[in-house]
């Protein structure tokens, strides 16, 4: 009589791969919107239709995972939503259009923004 192996014996696990599931934090990517949300203060350093201005306040609000809404007390900056992604040690805009940059290794409190021809450098309070 021929021996029949149970189906479980036919499941192969590649060498170096654990059969134990990864921890929960490793299974789910970090929510970048939650990291960057907050109030920032700084300066308009360039404006295609105006001059520079100091003491500008930016509010970054989490809308969804990796999606933020940015509002500003400087009237030239419209309220916009920006999808975020990670690139090396930076958090950047996921799509072209508006610039968003936080270099986490260099200065995680600094946010460089470019929205509708206005360039801002702000720091998290």
JSON list of N, CA and C in Angstrom, two decimals, residues 23-80:
[
{"chain": "A", "resi": 23, "resn": "UNK", "atom": "N", "xyz": [5.12, 41.06, 13.45]},
{"chain": "A", "resi": 23, "resn": "UNK", "atom": "CA", "xyz": [4.39, 41.85, 14.44]},
{"chain": "A", "resi": 23, "resn": "UNK", "atom": "C", "xyz": [3.44, 42.83, 13.75]},
{"chain": "A", "resi": 24, "resn": "UNK", "atom": "N", "xyz": [2.40, 43.22, 14.47]},
{"chain": "A", "resi": 24, "resn": "UNK", "atom": "CA", "xyz": [1.39, 44.10, 13.90]},
{"chain": "A", "resi": 24, "resn": "UNK", "atom": "C", "xyz": [1.99, 45.39, 13.35]},
{"chain": "A", "resi": 25, "resn": "UNK", "atom": "N", "xyz": [2.95, 46.00, 14.07]},
{"chain": "A", "resi": 25, "resn": "UNK", "atom": "CA", "xyz": [3.53, 47.25, 13.59]},
{"chain": "A", "resi": 25, "resn": "UNK", "atom": "C", "xyz": [4.30, 47.06, 12.30]},
{"chain": "A", "resi": 26, "resn": "UNK", "atom": "N", "xyz": [4.80, 45.87, 12.03]},
{"chain": "A", "resi": 26, "resn": "UNK", "atom": "CA", "xyz": [5.53, 45.62, 10.79]},
{"chain": "A", "resi": 26, "resn": "UNK", "atom": "C", "xyz": [4.57, 45.33, 9.64]},
{"chain": "A", "resi": 27, "resn": "UNK", "atom": "N", "xyz": [3.36, 44.89, 9.96]},
{"chain": "A", "resi": 27, "resn": "UNK", "atom": "CA", "xyz": [2.39, 44.57, 8.92]},
{"chain": "A", "resi": 27, "resn": "UNK", "atom": "C", "xyz": [1.73, 45.82, 8.35]},
{"chain": "A", "resi": 28, "resn": "UNK", "atom": "N", "xyz": [1.65, 46.86, 9.12]},
{"chain": "A", "resi": 28, "resn": "UNK", "atom": "CA", "xyz": [0.96, 48.07, 8.69]},
{"chain": "A", "resi": 28, "resn": "UNK", "atom": "C", "xyz": [1.96, 49.22, 8.60]},
{"chain": "A", "resi": 29, "resn": "UNK", "atom": "N", "xyz": [1.96, 49.89, 7.47]},
{"chain": "A", "resi": 29, "resn": "UNK", "atom": "CA", "xyz": [2.87, 51.01, 7.28]},
{"chain": "A", "resi": 29, "resn": "UNK", "atom": "C", "xyz": [2.48, 52.16, 8.21]},
{"chain": "A", "resi": 30, "resn": "UNK", "atom": "N", "xyz": [3.45, 52.97, 8.52]},
{"chain": "A", "resi": 30, "resn": "UNK", "atom": "CA", "xyz": [3.24, 54.12, 9.39]},
{"chain": "A", "resi": 30, "resn": "UNK", "atom": "C", "xyz": [2.35, 55.14, 8.69]},
{"chain": "A", "resi": 31, "resn": "UNK", "atom": "N", "xyz": [1.48, 55.79, 9.44]},
{"chain": "A", "resi": 31, "resn": "UNK", "atom": "CA", "xyz": [0.62, 56.84, 8.90]},
{"chain": "A", "resi": 31, "resn": "UNK", "atom": "C", "xyz": [1.40, 58.16, 8.94]},
{"chain": "A", "resi": 32, "resn": "UNK", "atom": "N", "xyz": [1.88, 58.59, 7.79]},
{"chain": "A", "resi": 32, "resn": "UNK", "atom": "CA", "xyz": [2.69, 59.80, 7.71]},
{"chain": "A", "resi": 32, "resn": "UNK", "atom": "C", "xyz": [1.89, 61.04, 8.09]},
{"chain": "A", "resi": 33, "resn": "UNK", "atom": "N", "xyz": [0.59, 61.03, 7.79]},
{"chain": "A", "resi": 33, "resn": "UNK", "atom": "CA", "xyz": [-0.26, 62.18, 8.12]},
{"chain": "A", "resi": 33, "resn": "UNK", "atom": "C", "xyz": [-0.30, 62.40, 9.63]},
{"chain": "A", "resi": 34, "resn": "UNK", "atom": "N", "xyz": [-0.33, 61.33, 10.38]},
{"chain": "A", "resi": 34, "resn": "UNK", "atom": "CA", "xyz": [-0.33, 61.44, 11.84]},
{"chain": "A", "resi": 34, "resn": "UNK", "atom": "C", "xyz": [0.98, 62.00, 12.38]},
{"chain": "A", "resi": 35, "resn": "UNK", "atom": "N", "xyz": [2.08, 61.68, 11.70]},
{"chain": "A", "resi": 35, "resn": "UNK", "atom": "CA", "xyz": [3.40, 62.17, 12.13]},
{"chain": "A", "resi": 35, "resn": "UNK", "atom": "C", "xyz": [3.52, 63.67, 11.91]},
{"chain": "A", "resi": 36, "resn": "UNK", "atom": "N", "xyz": [3.04, 64.17, 10.78]},
{"chain": "A", "resi": 36, "resn": "UNK", "atom": "CA", "xyz": [3.27, 65.58, 10.42]},
{"chain": "A", "resi": 36, "resn": "UNK", "atom": "C", "xyz": [2.17, 66.52, 10.90]},
{"chain": "A", "resi": 37, "resn": "UNK", "atom": "N", "xyz": [1.05, 66.00, 11.35]},
{"chain": "A", "resi": 37, "resn": "UNK", "atom": "CA", "xyz": [-0.06, 66.86, 11.78]},
{"chain": "A", "resi": 37, "resn": "UNK", "atom": "C", "xyz": [0.38, 67.78, 12.90]},
{"chain": "A", "resi": 38, "resn": "UNK", "atom": "N", "xyz": [-0.12, 69.01, 12.84]},
{"chain": "A", "resi": 38, "resn": "UNK", "atom": "CA", "xyz": [0.20, 69.97, 13.89]},
{"chain": "A", "resi": 38, "resn": "UNK", "atom": "C", "xyz": [0.22, 71.39, 13.37]},
{"chain": "A", "resi": 39, "resn": "UNK", "atom": "N", "xyz": [0.68, 72.31, 14.20]},
{"chain": "A", "resi": 39, "resn": "UNK", "atom": "CA", "xyz": [0.76, 73.73, 13.86]},
{"chain": "A", "resi": 39, "resn": "UNK", "atom": "C", "xyz": [2.22, 74.10, 13.64]},
{"chain": "A", "resi": 40, "resn": "UNK", "atom": "N", "xyz": [2.46, 74.82, 12.56]},
{"chain": "A", "resi": 40, "resn": "UNK", "atom": "CA", "xyz": [3.80, 75.24, 12.18]},
{"chain": "A", "resi": 40, "resn": "UNK", "atom": "C", "xyz": [3.82, 76.76, 12.06]},
{"chain": "A", "resi": 41, "resn": "UNK", "atom": "N", "xyz": [4.97, 77.34, 12.33]},
{"chain": "A", "resi": 41, "resn": "UNK", "atom": "CA", "xyz": [5.13, 78.78, 12.18]},
{"chain": "A", "resi": 41, "resn": "UNK", "atom": "C", "xyz": [6.44, 79.06, 11.48]},
{"chain": "A", "resi": 42, "resn": "UNK", "atom": "N", "xyz": [6.42, 80.07, 10.59]},
{"chain": "A", "resi": 42, "resn": "UNK", "atom": "CA", "xyz": [7.64, 80.41, 9.86]},
{"chain": "A", "resi": 42, "resn": "UNK", "atom": "C", "xyz": [7.44, 81.55, 8.90]},
{"chain": "A", "resi": 43, "resn": "UNK", "atom": "N", "xyz": [8.09, 81.44, 7.75]},
{"chain": "A", "resi": 43, "resn": "UNK", "atom": "CA", "xyz": [8.15, 82.56, 6.81]},
{"chain": "A", "resi": 43, "resn": "UNK", "atom": "C", "xyz": [7.78, 82.16, 5.39]},
{"chain": "A", "resi": 44, "resn": "UNK", "atom": "N", "xyz": [7.19, 83.12, 4.69]},
{"chain": "A", "resi": 44, "resn": "UNK", "atom": "CA", "xyz": [7.06, 83.03, 3.24]},
{"chain": "A", "resi": 44, "resn": "UNK", "atom": "C", "xyz": [8.40, 83.52, 2.71]},
{"chain": "A", "resi": 45, "resn": "UNK", "atom": "N", "xyz": [9.14, 82.65, 2.03]},
{"chain": "A", "resi": 45, "resn": "UNK", "atom": "CA", "xyz": [10.46, 83.04, 1.53]},
{"chain": "A", "resi": 45, "resn": "UNK", "atom": "C", "xyz": [10.42, 83.46, 0.07]},
{"chain": "A", "resi": 46, "resn": "UNK", "atom": "N", "xyz": [9.35, 83.10, -0.64]},
{"chain": "A", "resi": 46, "resn": "UNK", "atom": "CA", "xyz": [9.19, 83.51, -2.03]},
{"chain": "A", "resi": 46, "resn": "UNK", "atom": "C", "xyz": [7.71, 83.46, -2.39]},
{"chain": "A", "resi": 47, "resn": "UNK", "atom": "N", "xyz": [7.28, 84.43, -3.17]},
{"chain": "A", "resi": 47, "resn": "UNK", "atom": "CA", "xyz": [5.89, 84.49, -3.63]},
{"chain": "A", "resi": 47, "resn": "UNK", "atom": "C", "xyz": [5.91, 85.08, -5.02]},
{"chain": "A", "resi": 48, "resn": "UNK", "atom": "N", "xyz": [5.44, 84.33, -6.01]},
{"chain": "A", "resi": 48, "resn": "UNK", "atom": "CA", "xyz": [5.47, 84.80, -7.40]},
{"chain": "A", "resi": 48, "resn": "UNK", "atom": "C", "xyz": [4.59, 86.03, -7.62]},
{"chain": "A", "resi": 49, "resn": "UNK", "atom": "N", "xyz": [3.66, 86.28, -6.70]},
{"chain": "A", "resi": 49, "resn": "UNK", "atom": "CA", "xyz": [2.77, 87.44, -6.84]},
{"chain": "A", "resi": 49, "resn": "UNK", "atom": "C", "xyz": [2.83, 88.40, -5.66]},
{"chain": "A", "resi": 50, "resn": "UNK", "atom": "N", "xyz": [3.90, 88.32, -4.88]},
{"chain": "A", "resi": 50, "resn": "UNK", "atom": "CA", "xyz": [4.00, 89.19, -3.71]},
{"chain": "A", "resi": 50, "resn": "UNK", "atom": "C", "xyz": [5.37, 89.08, -3.08]},
{"chain": "A", "resi": 51, "resn": "UNK", "atom": "N", "xyz": [5.50, 89.66, -1.91]},
{"chain": "A", "resi": 51, "resn": "UNK", "atom": "CA", "xyz": [6.78, 89.66, -1.21]},
{"chain": "A", "resi": 51, "resn": "UNK", "atom": "C", "xyz": [6.84, 88.61, -0.13]},
{"chain": "A", "resi": 52, "resn": "UNK", "atom": "N", "xyz": [7.96, 88.60, 0.56]},
{"chain": "A", "resi": 52, "resn": "UNK", "atom": "CA", "xyz": [8.11, 87.66, 1.67]},
{"chain": "A", "resi": 52, "resn": "UNK", "atom": "C", "xyz": [7.35, 88.18, 2.89]},
{"chain": "A", "resi": 53, "resn": "UNK", "atom": "N", "xyz": [7.11, 87.28, 3.82]},
{"chain": "A", "resi": 53, "resn": "UNK", "atom": "CA", "xyz": [6.38, 87.66, 5.03]},
{"chain": "A", "resi": 53, "resn": "UNK", "atom": "C", "xyz": [6.81, 86.74, 6.16]},
{"chain": "A", "resi": 54, "resn": "UNK", "atom": "N", "xyz": [6.98, 87.31, 7.34]},
{"chain": "A", "resi": 54, "resn": "UNK", "atom": "CA", "xyz": [7.37, 86.54, 8.52]},
{"chain": "A", "resi": 54, "resn": "UNK", "atom": "C", "xyz": [6.16, 86.25, 9.39]},
{"chain": "A", "resi": 55, "resn": "UNK", "atom": "N", "xyz": [6.31, 85.25, 10.27]},
{"chain": "A", "resi": 55, "resn": "UNK", "atom": "CA", "xyz": [5.26, 84.95, 11.25]},
{"chain": "A", "resi": 55, "resn": "UNK", "atom": "C", "xyz": [4.02, 84.31, 10.67]},
{"chain": "A", "resi": 56, "resn": "UNK", "atom": "N", "xyz": [4.16, 83.53, 9.61]},
{"chain": "A", "resi": 56, "resn": "UNK", "atom": "CA", "xyz": [3.03, 82.85, 8.99]},
{"chain": "A", "resi": 56, "resn": "UNK", "atom": "C", "xyz": [2.74, 81.56, 9.77]},
{"chain": "A", "resi": 57, "resn": "UNK", "atom": "N", "xyz": [1.46, 81.27, 9.98]},
{"chain": "A", "resi": 57, "resn": "UNK", "atom": "CA", "xyz": [1.06, 80.05, 10.70]},
{"chain": "A", "resi": 57, "resn": "UNK", "atom": "C", "xyz": [0.39, 79.09, 9.72]},
{"chain": "A", "resi": 58, "resn": "UNK", "atom": "N", "xyz": [0.88, 77.86, 9.73]},
{"chain": "A", "resi": 58, "resn": "UNK", "atom": "CA", "xyz": [0.35, 76.78, 8.88]},
{"chain": "A", "resi": 58, "resn": "UNK", "atom": "C", "xyz": [-0.26, 75.73, 9.80]},
{"chain": "A", "resi": 59, "resn": "UNK", "atom": "N", "xyz": [-1.43, 75.23, 9.44]},
{"chain": "A", "resi": 59, "resn": "UNK", "atom": "CA", "xyz": [-2.04, 74.12, 10.17]},
{"chain": "A", "resi": 59, "resn": "UNK", "atom": "C", "xyz": [-2.08, 72.92, 9.24]},
{"chain": "A", "resi": 60, "resn": "UNK", "atom": "N", "xyz": [-1.50, 71.82, 9.71]},
{"chain": "A", "resi": 60, "resn": "UNK", "atom": "CA", "xyz": [-1.51, 70.57, 8.96]},
{"chain": "A", "resi": 60, "resn": "UNK", "atom": "C", "xyz": [-2.42, 69.62, 9.72]},
{"chain": "A", "resi": 61, "resn": "UNK", "atom": "N", "xyz": [-3.51, 69.24, 9.06]},
{"chain": "A", "resi": 61, "resn": "UNK", "atom": "CA", "xyz": [-4.54, 68.40, 9.69]},
{"chain": "A", "resi": 61, "resn": "UNK", "atom": "C", "xyz": [-4.60, 67.05, 8.98]},
{"chain": "A", "resi": 62, "resn": "UNK", "atom": "N", "xyz": [-4.60, 65.98, 9.76]},
{"chain": "A", "resi": 62, "resn": "UNK", "atom": "CA", "xyz": [-4.74, 64.64, 9.19]},
{"chain": "A", "resi": 62, "resn": "UNK", "atom": "C", "xyz": [-6.17, 64.47, 8.68]},
{"chain": "A", "resi": 63, "resn": "UNK", "atom": "N", "xyz": [-6.30, 64.07, 7.42]},
{"chain": "A", "resi": 63, "resn": "UNK", "atom": "CA", "xyz": [-7.61, 63.82, 6.82]},
{"chain": "A", "resi": 63, "resn": "UNK", "atom": "C", "xyz": [-7.86, 62.32, 6.73]},
{"chain": "A", "resi": 64, "resn": "UNK", "atom": "N", "xyz": [-6.83, 61.59, 6.34]},
{"chain": "A", "resi": 64, "resn": "UNK", "atom": "CA", "xyz": [-6.88, 60.13, 6.21]},
{"chain": "A", "resi": 64, "resn": "UNK", "atom": "C", "xyz": [-5.44, 59.63, 6.28]},
{"chain": "A", "resi": 65, "resn": "UNK", "atom": "N", "xyz": [-5.28, 58.32, 6.22]},
{"chain": "A", "resi": 65, "resn": "UNK", "atom": "CA", "xyz": [-3.92, 57.79, 6.23]},
{"chain": "A", "resi": 65, "resn": "UNK", "atom": "C", "xyz": [-3.13, 58.40, 5.08]},
{"chain": "A", "resi": 66, "resn": "UNK", "atom": "N", "xyz": [-1.99, 58.99, 5.41]},
{"chain": "A", "resi": 66, "resn": "UNK", "atom": "CA", "xyz": [-1.08, 59.60, 4.44]},
{"chain": "A", "resi": 66, "resn": "UNK", "atom": "C", "xyz": [-1.70, 60.73, 3.63]},
{"chain": "A", "resi": 67, "resn": "UNK", "atom": "N", "xyz": [-2.73, 61.38, 4.16]},
{"chain": "A", "resi": 67, "resn": "UNK", "atom": "CA", "xyz": [-3.37, 62.51, 3.50]},
{"chain": "A", "resi": 67, "resn": "UNK", "atom": "C", "xyz": [-3.59, 63.62, 4.51]},
{"chain": "A", "resi": 68, "resn": "UNK", "atom": "N", "xyz": [-3.09, 64.82, 4.17]},
{"chain": "A", "resi": 68, "resn": "UNK", "atom": "CA", "xyz": [-3.24, 65.97, 5.07]},
{"chain": "A", "resi": 68, "resn": "UNK", "atom": "C", "xyz": [-3.94, 67.12, 4.35]},
{"chain": "A", "resi": 69, "resn": "UNK", "atom": "N", "xyz": [-4.55, 67.98, 5.16]},
{"chain": "A", "resi": 69, "resn": "UNK", "atom": "CA", "xyz": [-5.11, 69.24, 4.66]},
{"chain": "A", "resi": 69, "resn": "UNK", "atom": "C", "xyz": [-4.26, 70.35, 5.26]},
{"chain": "A", "resi": 70, "resn": "UNK", "atom": "N", "xyz": [-3.82, 71.25, 4.40]},
{"chain": "A", "resi": 70, "resn": "UNK", "atom": "CA", "xyz": [-2.96, 72.35, 4.84]},
{"chain": "A", "resi": 70, "resn": "UNK", "atom": "C", "xyz": [-3.73, 73.65, 4.68]},
{"chain": "A", "resi": 71, "resn": "UNK", "atom": "N", "xyz": [-3.80, 74.41, 5.77]},
{"chain": "A", "resi": 71, "resn": "UNK", "atom": "CA", "xyz": [-4.41, 75.74, 5.73]},
{"chain": "A", "resi": 71, "resn": "UNK", "atom": "C", "xyz": [-3.40, 76.72, 6.30]},
{"chain": "A", "resi": 72, "resn": "UNK", "atom": "N", "xyz": [-3.58, 78.00, 5.94]},
{"chain": "A", "resi": 72, "resn": "UNK", "atom": "CA", "xyz": [-2.59, 79.00, 6.29]},
{"chain": "A", "resi": 72, "resn": "UNK", "atom": "C", "xyz": [-3.26, 80.34, 6.56]},
{"chain": "A", "resi": 73, "resn": "UNK", "atom": "N", "xyz": [-2.67, 81.13, 7.46]},
{"chain": "A", "resi": 73, "resn": "UNK", "atom": "CA", "xyz": [-3.22, 82.45, 7.73]},
{"chain": "A", "resi": 73, "resn": "UNK", "atom": "C", "xyz": [-2.71, 83.51, 6.73]},
{"chain": "A", "resi": 74, "resn": "UNK", "atom": "N", "xyz": [-1.83, 83.11, 5.82]},
{"chain": "A", "resi": 74, "resn": "UNK", "atom": "CA", "xyz": [-1.38, 84.01, 4.75]},
{"chain": "A", "resi": 74, "resn": "UNK", "atom": "C", "xyz": [-2.38, 83.87, 3.61]},
{"chain": "A", "resi": 75, "resn": "UNK", "atom": "N", "xyz": [-3.09, 84.95, 3.24]},
{"chain": "A", "resi": 75, "resn": "UNK", "atom": "CA", "xyz": [-4.20, 84.84, 2.30]},
{"chain": "A", "resi": 75, "resn": "UNK", "atom": "C", "xyz": [-3.86, 84.30, 0.92]},
{"chain": "A", "resi": 76, "resn": "UNK", "atom": "N", "xyz": [-2.61, 84.37, 0.51]},
{"chain": "A", "resi": 76, "resn": "UNK", "atom": "CA", "xyz": [-2.23, 83.88, -0.81]},
{"chain": "A", "resi": 76, "resn": "UNK", "atom": "C", "xyz": [-2.14, 82.35, -0.88]},
{"chain": "A", "resi": 77, "resn": "UNK", "atom": "N", "xyz": [-2.12, 81.70, 0.25]},
{"chain": "A", "resi": 77, "resn": "UNK", "atom": "CA", "xyz": [-1.99, 80.23, 0.27]},
{"chain": "A", "resi": 77, "resn": "UNK", "atom": "C", "xyz": [-3.37, 79.62, 0.44]},
{"chain": "A", "resi": 78, "resn": "UNK", "atom": "N", "xyz": [-3.89, 78.95, -0.62]},
{"chain": "A", "resi": 78, "resn": "UNK", "atom": "CA", "xyz": [-5.20, 78.32, -0.49]},
{"chain": "A", "resi": 78, "resn": "UNK", "atom": "C", "xyz": [-5.12, 77.05, 0.37]},
{"chain": "A", "resi": 79, "resn": "UNK", "atom": "N", "xyz": [-6.24, 76.64, 0.93]},
{"chain": "A", "resi": 79, "resn": "UNK", "atom": "CA", "xyz": [-6.30, 75.38, 1.65]},
{"chain": "A", "resi": 79, "resn": "UNK", "atom": "C", "xyz": [-6.24, 74.25, 0.63]},
{"chain": "A", "resi": 80, "resn": "UNK", "atom": "N", "xyz": [-5.32, 73.30, 0.85]},
{"chain": "A", "resi": 80, "resn": "UNK", "atom": "CA", "xyz": [-5.13, 72.20, -0.09]},
{"chain": "A", "resi": 80, "resn": "UNK", "atom": "C", "xyz": [-5.01, 70.89, 0.67]}
]
